[in-house]
mmCIF file of C-alpha atoms and ligand atoms in Angstrom:
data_model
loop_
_atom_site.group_PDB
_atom_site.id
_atom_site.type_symbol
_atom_site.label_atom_id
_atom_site.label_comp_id
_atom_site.label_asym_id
_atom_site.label_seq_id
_atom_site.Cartn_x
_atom_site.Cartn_y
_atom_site.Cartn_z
ATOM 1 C CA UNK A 1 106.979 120.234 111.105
ATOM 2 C CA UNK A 2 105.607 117.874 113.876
ATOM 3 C CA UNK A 3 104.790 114.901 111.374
ATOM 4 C CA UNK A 4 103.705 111.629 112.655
ATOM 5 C CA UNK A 5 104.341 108.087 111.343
ATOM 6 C CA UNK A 6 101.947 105.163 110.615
ATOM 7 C CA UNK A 7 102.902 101.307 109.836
ATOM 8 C CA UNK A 8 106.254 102.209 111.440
ATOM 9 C CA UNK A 9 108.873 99.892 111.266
ATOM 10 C CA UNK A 10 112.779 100.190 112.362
ATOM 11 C CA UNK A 11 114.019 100.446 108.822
ATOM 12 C CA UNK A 12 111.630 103.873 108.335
ATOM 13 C CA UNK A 13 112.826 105.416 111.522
ATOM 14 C CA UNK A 14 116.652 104.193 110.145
ATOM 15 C CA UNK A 15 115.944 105.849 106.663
ATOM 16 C CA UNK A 16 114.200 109.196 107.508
ATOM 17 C CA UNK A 17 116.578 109.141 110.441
ATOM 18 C CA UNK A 18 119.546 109.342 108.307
ATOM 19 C CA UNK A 19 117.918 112.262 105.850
ATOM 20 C CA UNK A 20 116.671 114.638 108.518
ATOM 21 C CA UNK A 21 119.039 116.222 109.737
ATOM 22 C CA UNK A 22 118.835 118.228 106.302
ATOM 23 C CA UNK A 23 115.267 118.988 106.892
ATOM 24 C CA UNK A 24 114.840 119.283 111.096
ATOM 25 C CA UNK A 25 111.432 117.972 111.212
ATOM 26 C CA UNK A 26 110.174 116.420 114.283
ATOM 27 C CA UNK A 27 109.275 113.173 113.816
ATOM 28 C CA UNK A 28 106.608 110.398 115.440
ATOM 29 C CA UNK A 29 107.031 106.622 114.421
ATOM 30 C CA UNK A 30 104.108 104.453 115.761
ATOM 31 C CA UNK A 31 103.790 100.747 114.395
ATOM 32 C CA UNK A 32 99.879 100.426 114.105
ATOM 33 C CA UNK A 33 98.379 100.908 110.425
ATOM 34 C CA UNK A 34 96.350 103.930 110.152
ATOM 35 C CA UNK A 35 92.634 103.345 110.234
ATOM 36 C CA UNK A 36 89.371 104.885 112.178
ATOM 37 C CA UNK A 37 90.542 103.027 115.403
ATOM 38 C CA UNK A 38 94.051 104.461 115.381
ATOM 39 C CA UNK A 39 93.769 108.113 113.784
ATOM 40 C CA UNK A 40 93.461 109.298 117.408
ATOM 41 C CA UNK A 41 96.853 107.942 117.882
ATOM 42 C CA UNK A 42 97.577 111.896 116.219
ATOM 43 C CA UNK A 43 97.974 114.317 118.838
ATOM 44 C CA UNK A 44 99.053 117.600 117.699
ATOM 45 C CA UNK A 45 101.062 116.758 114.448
ATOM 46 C CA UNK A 46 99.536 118.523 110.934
ATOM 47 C CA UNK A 47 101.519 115.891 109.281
ATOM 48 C CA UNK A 48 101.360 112.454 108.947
ATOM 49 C CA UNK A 49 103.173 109.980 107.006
ATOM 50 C CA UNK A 50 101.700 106.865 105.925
ATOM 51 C CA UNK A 51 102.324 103.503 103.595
ATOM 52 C CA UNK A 52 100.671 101.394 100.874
ATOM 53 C CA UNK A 53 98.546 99.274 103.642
ATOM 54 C CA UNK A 54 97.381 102.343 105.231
ATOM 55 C CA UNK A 55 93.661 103.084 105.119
ATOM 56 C CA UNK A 56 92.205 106.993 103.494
ATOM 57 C CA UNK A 57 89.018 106.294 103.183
ATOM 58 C CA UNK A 58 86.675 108.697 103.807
ATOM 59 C CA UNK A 59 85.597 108.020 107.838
ATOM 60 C CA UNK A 60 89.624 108.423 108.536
ATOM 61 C CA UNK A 61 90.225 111.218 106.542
ATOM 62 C CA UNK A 62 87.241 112.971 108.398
ATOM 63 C CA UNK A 63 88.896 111.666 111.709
ATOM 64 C CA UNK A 64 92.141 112.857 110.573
ATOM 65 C CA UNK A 65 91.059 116.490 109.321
ATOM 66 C CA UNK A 66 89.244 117.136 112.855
ATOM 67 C CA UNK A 67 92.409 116.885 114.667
ATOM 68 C CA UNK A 68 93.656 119.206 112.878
ATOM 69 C CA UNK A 69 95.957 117.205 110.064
ATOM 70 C CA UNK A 70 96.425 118.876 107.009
ATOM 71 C CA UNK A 71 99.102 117.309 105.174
ATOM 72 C CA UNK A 72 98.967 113.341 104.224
ATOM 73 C CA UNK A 73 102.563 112.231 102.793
ATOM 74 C CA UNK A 74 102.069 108.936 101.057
ATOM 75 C CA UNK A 75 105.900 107.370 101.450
ATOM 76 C CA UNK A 76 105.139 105.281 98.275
ATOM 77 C CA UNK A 77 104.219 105.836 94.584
ATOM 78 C CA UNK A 78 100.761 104.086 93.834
ATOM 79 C CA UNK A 79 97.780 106.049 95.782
ATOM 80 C CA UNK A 80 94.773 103.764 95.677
ATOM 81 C CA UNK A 81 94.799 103.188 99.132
ATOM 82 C CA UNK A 82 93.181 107.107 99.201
ATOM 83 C CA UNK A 83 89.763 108.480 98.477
ATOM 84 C CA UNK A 84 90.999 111.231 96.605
ATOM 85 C CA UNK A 85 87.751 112.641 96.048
ATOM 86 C CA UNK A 86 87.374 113.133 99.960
ATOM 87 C CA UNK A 87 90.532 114.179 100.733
ATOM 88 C CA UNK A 88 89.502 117.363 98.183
ATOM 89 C CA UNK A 89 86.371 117.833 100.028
ATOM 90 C CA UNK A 90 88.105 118.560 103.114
ATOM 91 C CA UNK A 91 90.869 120.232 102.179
ATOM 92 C CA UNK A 92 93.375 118.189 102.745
ATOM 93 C CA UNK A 93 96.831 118.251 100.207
ATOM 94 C CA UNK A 94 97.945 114.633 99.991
ATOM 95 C CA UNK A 95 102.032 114.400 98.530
ATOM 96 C CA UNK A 96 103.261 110.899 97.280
ATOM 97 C CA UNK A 97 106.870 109.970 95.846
ATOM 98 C CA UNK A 98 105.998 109.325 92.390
ATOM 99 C CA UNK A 99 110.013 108.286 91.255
ATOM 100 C CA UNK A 100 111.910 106.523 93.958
ATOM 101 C CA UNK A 101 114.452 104.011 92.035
ATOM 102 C CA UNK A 102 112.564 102.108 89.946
ATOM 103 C CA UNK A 103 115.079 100.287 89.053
ATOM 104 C CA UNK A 104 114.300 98.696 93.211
ATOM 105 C CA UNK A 105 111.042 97.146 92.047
ATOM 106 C CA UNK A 106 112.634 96.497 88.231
ATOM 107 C CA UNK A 107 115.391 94.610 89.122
ATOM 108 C CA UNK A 108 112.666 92.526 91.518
ATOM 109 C CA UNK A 109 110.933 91.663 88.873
ATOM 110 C CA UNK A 110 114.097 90.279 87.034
ATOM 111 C CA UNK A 111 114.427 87.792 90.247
ATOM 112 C CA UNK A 112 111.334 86.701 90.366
ATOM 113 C CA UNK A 113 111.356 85.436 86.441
ATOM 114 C CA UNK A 114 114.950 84.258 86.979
ATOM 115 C CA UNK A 115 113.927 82.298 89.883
ATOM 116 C CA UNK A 116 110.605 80.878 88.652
ATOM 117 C CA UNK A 117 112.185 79.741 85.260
ATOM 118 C CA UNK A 118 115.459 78.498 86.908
ATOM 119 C CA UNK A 119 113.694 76.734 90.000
ATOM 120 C CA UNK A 120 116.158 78.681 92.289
ATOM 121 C CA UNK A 121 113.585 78.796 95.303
ATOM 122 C CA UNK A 122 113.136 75.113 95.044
ATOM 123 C CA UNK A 123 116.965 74.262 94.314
ATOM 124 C CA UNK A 124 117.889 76.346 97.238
ATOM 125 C CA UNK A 125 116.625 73.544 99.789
ATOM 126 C CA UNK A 126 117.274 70.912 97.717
ATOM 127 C CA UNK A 127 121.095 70.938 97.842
ATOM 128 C CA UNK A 128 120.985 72.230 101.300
ATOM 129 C CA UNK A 129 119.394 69.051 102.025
ATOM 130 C CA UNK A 130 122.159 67.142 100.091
ATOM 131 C CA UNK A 131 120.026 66.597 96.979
ATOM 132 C CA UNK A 132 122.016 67.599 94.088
ATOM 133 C CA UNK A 133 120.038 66.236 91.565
ATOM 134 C CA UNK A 134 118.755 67.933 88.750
ATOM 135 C CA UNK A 135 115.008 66.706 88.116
ATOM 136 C CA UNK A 136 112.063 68.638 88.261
ATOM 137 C CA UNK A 137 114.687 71.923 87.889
ATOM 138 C CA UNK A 138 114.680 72.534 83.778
ATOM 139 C CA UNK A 139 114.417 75.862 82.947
ATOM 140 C CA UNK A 140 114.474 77.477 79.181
ATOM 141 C CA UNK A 141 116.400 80.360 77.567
ATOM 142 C CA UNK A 142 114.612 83.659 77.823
ATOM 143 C CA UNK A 143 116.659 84.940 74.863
ATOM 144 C CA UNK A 144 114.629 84.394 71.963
ATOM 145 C CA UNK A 145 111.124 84.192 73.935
ATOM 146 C CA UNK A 146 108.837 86.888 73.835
ATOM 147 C CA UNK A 147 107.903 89.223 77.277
ATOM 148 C CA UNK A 148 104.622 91.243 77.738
ATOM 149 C CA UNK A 149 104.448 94.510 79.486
ATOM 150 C CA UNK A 150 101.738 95.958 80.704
ATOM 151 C CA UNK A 151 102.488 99.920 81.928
ATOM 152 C CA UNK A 152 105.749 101.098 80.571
ATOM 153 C CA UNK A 153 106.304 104.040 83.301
ATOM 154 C CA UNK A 154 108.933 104.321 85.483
ATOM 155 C CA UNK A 155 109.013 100.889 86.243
ATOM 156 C CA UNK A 156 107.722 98.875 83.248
ATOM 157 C CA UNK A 157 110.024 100.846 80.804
ATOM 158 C CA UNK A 158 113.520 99.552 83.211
ATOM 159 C CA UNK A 159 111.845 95.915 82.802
ATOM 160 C CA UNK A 160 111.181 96.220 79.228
ATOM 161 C CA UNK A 161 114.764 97.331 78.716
ATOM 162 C CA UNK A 162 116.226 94.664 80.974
ATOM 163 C CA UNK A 163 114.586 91.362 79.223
ATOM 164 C CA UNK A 164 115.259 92.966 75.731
ATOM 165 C CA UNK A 165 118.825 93.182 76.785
ATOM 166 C CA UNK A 166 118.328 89.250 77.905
ATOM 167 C CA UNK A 167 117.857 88.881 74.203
ATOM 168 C CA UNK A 168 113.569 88.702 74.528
ATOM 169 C CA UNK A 169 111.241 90.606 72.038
ATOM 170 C CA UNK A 170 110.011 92.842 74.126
ATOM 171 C CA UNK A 171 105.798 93.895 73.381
ATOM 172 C CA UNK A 172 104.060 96.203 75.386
ATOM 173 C CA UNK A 173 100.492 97.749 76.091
ATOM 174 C CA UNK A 174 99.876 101.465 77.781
ATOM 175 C CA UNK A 175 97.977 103.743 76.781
ATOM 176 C CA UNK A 176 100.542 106.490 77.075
ATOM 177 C CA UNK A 177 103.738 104.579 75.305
ATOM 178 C CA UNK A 178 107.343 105.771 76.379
ATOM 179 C CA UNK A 179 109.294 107.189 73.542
ATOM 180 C CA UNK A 180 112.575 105.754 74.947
ATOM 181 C CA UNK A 181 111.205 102.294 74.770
ATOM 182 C CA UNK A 182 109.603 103.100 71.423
ATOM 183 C CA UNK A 183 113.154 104.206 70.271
ATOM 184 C CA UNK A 184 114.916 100.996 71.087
ATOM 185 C CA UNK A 185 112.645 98.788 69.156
ATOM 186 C CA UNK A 186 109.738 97.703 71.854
ATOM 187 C CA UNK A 187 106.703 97.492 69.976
ATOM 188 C CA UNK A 188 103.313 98.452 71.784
ATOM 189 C CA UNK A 189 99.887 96.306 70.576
ATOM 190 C CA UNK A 190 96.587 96.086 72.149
ATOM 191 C CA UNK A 191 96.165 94.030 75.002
ATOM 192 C CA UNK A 192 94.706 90.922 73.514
ATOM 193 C CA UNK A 193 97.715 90.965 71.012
ATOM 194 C CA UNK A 194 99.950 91.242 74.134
ATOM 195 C CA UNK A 195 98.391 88.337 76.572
ATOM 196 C CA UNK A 196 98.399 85.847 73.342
ATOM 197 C CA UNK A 197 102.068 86.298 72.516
ATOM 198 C CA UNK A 198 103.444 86.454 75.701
ATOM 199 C CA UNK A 199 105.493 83.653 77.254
ATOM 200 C CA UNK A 200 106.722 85.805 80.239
ATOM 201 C CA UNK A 201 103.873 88.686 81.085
ATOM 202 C CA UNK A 202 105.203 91.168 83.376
ATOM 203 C CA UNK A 203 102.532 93.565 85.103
ATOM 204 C CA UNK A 204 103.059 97.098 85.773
ATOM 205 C CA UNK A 205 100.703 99.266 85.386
ATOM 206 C CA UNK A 206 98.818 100.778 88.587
ATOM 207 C CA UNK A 207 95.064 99.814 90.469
ATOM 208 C CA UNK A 208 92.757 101.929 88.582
ATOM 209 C CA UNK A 209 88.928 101.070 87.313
ATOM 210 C CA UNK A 210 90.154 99.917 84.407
ATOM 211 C CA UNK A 211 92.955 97.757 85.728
ATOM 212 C CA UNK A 212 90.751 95.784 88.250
ATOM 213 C CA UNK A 213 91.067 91.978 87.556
ATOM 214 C CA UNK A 214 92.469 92.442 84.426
ATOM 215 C CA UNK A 215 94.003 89.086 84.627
ATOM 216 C CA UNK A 216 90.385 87.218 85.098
ATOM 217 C CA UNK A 217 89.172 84.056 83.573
ATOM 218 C CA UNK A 218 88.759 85.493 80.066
ATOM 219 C CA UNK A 219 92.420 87.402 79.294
ATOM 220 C CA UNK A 220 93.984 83.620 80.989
ATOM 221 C CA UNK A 221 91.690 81.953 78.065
ATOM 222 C CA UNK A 222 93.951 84.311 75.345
ATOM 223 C CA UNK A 223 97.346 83.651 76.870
ATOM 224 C CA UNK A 224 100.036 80.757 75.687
ATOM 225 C CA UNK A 225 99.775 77.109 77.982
ATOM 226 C CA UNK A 226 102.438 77.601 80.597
ATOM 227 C CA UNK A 227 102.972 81.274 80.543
ATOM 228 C CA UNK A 228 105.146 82.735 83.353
ATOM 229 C CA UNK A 229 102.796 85.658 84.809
ATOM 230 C CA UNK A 230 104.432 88.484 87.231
ATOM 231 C CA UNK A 231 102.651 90.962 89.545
ATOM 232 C CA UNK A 232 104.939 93.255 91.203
ATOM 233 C CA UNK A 233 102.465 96.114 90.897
ATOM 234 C CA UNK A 234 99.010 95.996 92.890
ATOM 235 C CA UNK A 235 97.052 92.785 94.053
ATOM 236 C CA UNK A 236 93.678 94.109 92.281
ATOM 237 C CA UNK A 237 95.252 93.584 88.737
ATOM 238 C CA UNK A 238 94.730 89.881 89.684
ATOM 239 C CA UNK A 239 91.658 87.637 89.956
ATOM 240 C CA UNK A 240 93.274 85.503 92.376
ATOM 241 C CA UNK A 241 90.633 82.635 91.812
ATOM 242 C CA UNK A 242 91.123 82.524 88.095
ATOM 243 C CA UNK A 243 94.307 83.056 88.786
ATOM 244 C CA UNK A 244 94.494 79.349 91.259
ATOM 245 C CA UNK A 245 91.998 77.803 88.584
ATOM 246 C CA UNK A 246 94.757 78.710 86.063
ATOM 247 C CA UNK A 247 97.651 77.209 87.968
ATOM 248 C CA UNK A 248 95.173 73.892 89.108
ATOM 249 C CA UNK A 249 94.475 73.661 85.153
ATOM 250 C CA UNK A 250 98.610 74.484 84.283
ATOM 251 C CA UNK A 251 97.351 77.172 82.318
ATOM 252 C CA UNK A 252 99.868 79.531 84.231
ATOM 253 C CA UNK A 253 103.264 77.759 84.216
ATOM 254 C CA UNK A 254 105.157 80.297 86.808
ATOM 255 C CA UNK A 255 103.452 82.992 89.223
ATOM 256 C CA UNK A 256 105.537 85.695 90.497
ATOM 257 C CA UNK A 257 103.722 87.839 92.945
ATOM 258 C CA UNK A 258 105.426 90.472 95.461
ATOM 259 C CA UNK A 259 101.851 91.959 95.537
ATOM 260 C CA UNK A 260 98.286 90.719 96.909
ATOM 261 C CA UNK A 261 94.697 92.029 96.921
ATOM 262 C CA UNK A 262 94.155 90.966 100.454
ATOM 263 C CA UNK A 263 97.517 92.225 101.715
ATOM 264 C CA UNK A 264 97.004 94.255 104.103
ATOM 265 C CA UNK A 265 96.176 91.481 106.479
ATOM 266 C CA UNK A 266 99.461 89.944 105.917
ATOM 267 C CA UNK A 267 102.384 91.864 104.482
ATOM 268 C CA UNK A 268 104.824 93.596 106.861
ATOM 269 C CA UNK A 269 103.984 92.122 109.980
ATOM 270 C CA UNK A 270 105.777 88.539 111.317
ATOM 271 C CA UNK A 271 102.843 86.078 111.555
ATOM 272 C CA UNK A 272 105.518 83.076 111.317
ATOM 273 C CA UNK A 273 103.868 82.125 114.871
ATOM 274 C CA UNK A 274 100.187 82.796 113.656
ATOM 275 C CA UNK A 275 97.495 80.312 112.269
ATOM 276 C CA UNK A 276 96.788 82.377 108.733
ATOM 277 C CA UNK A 277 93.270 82.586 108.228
ATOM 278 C CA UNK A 278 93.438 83.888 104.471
ATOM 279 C CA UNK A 279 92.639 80.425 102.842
ATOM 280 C CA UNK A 280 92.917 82.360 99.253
ATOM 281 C CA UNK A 281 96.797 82.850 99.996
ATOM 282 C CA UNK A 282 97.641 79.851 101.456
ATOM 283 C CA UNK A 283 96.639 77.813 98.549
ATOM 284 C CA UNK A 284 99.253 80.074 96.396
ATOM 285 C CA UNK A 285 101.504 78.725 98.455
ATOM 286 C CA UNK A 286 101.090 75.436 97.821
ATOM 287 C CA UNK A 287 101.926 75.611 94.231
ATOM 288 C CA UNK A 288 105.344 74.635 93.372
ATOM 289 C CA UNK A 289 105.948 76.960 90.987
ATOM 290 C CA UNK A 290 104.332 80.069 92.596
ATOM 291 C CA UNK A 291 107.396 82.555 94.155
ATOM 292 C CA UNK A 292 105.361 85.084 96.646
ATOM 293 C CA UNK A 293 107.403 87.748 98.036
ATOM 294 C CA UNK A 294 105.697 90.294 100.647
ATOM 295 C CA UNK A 295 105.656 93.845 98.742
ATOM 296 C CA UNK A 296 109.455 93.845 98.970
ATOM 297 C CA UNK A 297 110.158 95.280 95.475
ATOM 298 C CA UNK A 298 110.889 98.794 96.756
ATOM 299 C CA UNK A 299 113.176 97.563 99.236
ATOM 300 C CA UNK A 300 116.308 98.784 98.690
ATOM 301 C CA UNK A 301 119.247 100.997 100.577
ATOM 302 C CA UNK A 302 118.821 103.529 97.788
ATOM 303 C CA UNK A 303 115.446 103.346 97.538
ATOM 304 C CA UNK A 304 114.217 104.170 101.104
ATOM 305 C CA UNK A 305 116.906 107.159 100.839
ATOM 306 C CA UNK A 306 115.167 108.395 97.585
ATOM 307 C CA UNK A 307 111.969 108.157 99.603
ATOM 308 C CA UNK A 308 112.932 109.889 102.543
ATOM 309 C CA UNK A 309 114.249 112.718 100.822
ATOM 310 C CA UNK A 310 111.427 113.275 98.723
ATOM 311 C CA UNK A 311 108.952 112.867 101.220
ATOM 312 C CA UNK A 312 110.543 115.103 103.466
ATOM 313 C CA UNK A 313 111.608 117.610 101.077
ATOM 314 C CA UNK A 314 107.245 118.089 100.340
ATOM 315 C CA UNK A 315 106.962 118.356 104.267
ATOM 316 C CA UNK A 316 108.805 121.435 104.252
ATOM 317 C CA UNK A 317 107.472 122.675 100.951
ATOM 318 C CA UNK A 318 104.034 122.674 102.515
ATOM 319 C CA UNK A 319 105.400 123.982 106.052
ATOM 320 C CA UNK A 320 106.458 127.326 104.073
ATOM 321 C CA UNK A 321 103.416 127.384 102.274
ATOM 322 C CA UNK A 322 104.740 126.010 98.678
ATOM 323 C CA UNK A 323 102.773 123.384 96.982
ATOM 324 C CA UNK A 324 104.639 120.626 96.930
ATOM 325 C CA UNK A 325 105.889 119.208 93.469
ATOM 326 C CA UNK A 326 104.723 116.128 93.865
ATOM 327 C CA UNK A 327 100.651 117.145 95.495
ATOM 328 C CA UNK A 328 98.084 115.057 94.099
ATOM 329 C CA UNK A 329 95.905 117.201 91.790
ATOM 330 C CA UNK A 330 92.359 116.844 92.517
ATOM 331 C CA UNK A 331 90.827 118.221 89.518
HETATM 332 P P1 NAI B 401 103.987 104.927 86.534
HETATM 333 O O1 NAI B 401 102.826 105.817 86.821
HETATM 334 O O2 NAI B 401 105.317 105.552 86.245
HETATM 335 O O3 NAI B 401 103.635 103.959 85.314
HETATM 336 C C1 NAI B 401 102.407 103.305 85.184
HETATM 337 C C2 NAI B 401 102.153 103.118 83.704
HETATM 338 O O4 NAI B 401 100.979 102.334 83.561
HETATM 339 C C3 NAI B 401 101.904 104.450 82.967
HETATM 340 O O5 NAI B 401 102.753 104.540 81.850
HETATM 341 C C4 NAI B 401 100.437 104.378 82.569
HETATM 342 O O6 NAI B 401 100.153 105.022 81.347
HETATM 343 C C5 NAI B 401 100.252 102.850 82.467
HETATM 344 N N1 NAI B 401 98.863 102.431 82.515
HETATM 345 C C6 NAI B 401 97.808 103.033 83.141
HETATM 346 N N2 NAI B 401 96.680 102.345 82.911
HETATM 347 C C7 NAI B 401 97.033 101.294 82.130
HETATM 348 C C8 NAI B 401 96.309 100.232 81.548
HETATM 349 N N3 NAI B 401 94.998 100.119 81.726
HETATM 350 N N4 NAI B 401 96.982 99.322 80.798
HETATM 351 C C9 NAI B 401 98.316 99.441 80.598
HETATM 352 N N5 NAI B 401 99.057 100.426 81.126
HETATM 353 C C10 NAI B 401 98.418 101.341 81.887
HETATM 354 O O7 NAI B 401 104.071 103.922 87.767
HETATM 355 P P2 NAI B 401 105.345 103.112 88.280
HETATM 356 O O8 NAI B 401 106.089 103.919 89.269
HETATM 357 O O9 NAI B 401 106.073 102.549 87.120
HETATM 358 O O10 NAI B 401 104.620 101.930 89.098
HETATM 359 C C11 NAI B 401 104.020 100.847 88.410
HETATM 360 C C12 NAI B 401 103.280 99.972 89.405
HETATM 361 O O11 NAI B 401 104.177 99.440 90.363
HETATM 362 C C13 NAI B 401 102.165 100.683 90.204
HETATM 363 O O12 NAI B 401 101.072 99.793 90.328
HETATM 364 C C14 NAI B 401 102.774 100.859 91.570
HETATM 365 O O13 NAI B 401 101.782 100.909 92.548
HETATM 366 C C15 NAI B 401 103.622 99.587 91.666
HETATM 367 N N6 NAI B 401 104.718 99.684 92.619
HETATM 368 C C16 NAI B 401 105.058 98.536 93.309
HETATM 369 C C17 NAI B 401 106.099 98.558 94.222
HETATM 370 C C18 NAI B 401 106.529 97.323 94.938
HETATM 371 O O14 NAI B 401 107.266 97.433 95.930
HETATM 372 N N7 NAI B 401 106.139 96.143 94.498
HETATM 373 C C19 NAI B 401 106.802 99.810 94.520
HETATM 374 C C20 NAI B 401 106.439 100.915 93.664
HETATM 375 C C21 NAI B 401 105.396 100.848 92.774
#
């Protein structure tokens, strides 16, 4: 099926690449991100493949549907970026890849609290420069400290797993809790209960009503002085100016964020030349002990295969007139 590809990049056109010859789909790669001005970039493709930065809103889903698209494969799991609600109106079946190895963004999450407790970003430099001294770099033992989760899916429940095996007590919050991590001893309390026991507080649940801002001024207020705060699962979840109130008044000790609510100005594109006009993100990165990585948690060999696959596995389930396993249900 002719299927064209927004947000492009070499490593896509590498991974699909690799996975279609199973499949024989013809594919498009263009680099733009999809949006009103580039939806007439489609010419006759009924397919079209798009990422987390990608806009659906309503006006391009119109655009899209005129030209004749009826298939929009999301190569990622979270699906906020769509107006689902529109996408039912016109008639449009919208796949995503729920389950690509979550153990990519899980064992991200592990280097981000490794490397914000242990200073690695900052020691890096340091020696490189000859400095081998040790000040400013004291860490503590995570063994014996309590983590937070917030969403044990497919994600959260790997994390949750991993620091209790680092010797943490592991406490969680979803409303749907996983009966694996419920079997190994994780125990599941309200929110409040969660953010004021916490000294590592690991986010991963996805952008939903209810999850916008959740970390505002008033959940910091419950939380422990100094608590290490990670966000590898949508910018939203944040308040990012309580958030840099919280690290100006050291009420967050480490910030870990692959994610950001203003991304999709920034992330994926090399602006190392650019004068960044986000003022909001460049103050993060002023803060010694905030670690920002660009939405690279899913980035891994095994990872982009899984999505590949998936994604073009629904292509052809649609193309002979299957509903794909993994369609969004719009009820
Ligand atoms: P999932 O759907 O398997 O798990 C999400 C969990 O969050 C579910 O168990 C759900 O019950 C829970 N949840 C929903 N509302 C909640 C709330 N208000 N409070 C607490 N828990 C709540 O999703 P998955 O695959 O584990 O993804 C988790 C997050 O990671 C999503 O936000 C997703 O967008 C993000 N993600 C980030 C990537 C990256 O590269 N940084 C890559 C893939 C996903």
């Amino acid at each position: 099926m002719k299927t064209l590809f927004f947000s492009a990049r070499p490593y896509d056109e590498r991974s699909f690449a690799a996975v279609n010859g199973r499949f024989g789909h013809e594919l498009r790669f263009v680099g733009p991100r999809l949006s009103v001005a580039t939806a007439d970039l489609v010419r006759d493709e009924r397919a079209i493949c798009v990422f987390v930065n990608d806009a659906l809103d309503k006006p391009v889903l119109t655009r899209l549907s005129a030209t004749g698209v009826r298939l929009i494969a999301l190569r990622c799991a979270g699906y906020d970026n769509v107006d689902v609600a529109a996408a039912a109106e016109l008639g449009l079946t919208v796949v995503r890849v729920p389950a690509y190895s979550p153990h990519a963004v899980a064992e991200h999450t592990l280097c981000l609290i490794l490397a914000l407790n242990r200073k690695i970003h900052r020691a890096y430099s340091r020696v490189r420069d000859g400095n081998f001294a040790l000040d400013g770099l004291l860490g503590f033992d995570l063994a014996g400290r309590t983590a937070g989760v917030v969403g044990t899916g497919n994600i959260g429940s790997i994390v949750a797993r991993i620091l209790q095996a680092f010797g943490m007590q592991v406490l969680a919050h979803d409303p749907v809790p996983d009966a694996e991590c419920r079997r190994v001893g994780i125990r599941y309390v309200d929110r409040a209960e969660l953010f004021a026991a916490a000294d590592v507080l690991s986010l991963h649940c996805p952008a939903t009503r209810d999850t916008y801002n959740m970390i505002d001024a008033a959940a910091l207020s419950q939380m422990k002085d100094n608590v290490m705060l990670i966000n590898t699962s949508r910018g939203a979840v944040l308040d990012t100016g309580a958030i840099i109130r919280a690290l100006k008044d050291k009420k967050i000790g480490y910030l870990g964020m692959d994610v950001y609510e203003e991304e999709s100005e920034l992330f994926f594109e090399d602006m190392s030349g650019e004068i960044i006009q986000d003022d909001v993100f460049e103050r993060l990165l002023t803060f010694p002990n905030v670690l920002v990585t660009a939405h690279q948690g899913f980035f891994t060999a095994d990872a982009l295969a899984d999505i590949a696959g998936t994604t073009l596995q629904s292509i052809t389930d649609f193309e002979q007139g299957k509903q794909p396993v993994h369609a969004l249900s719009f009820e």
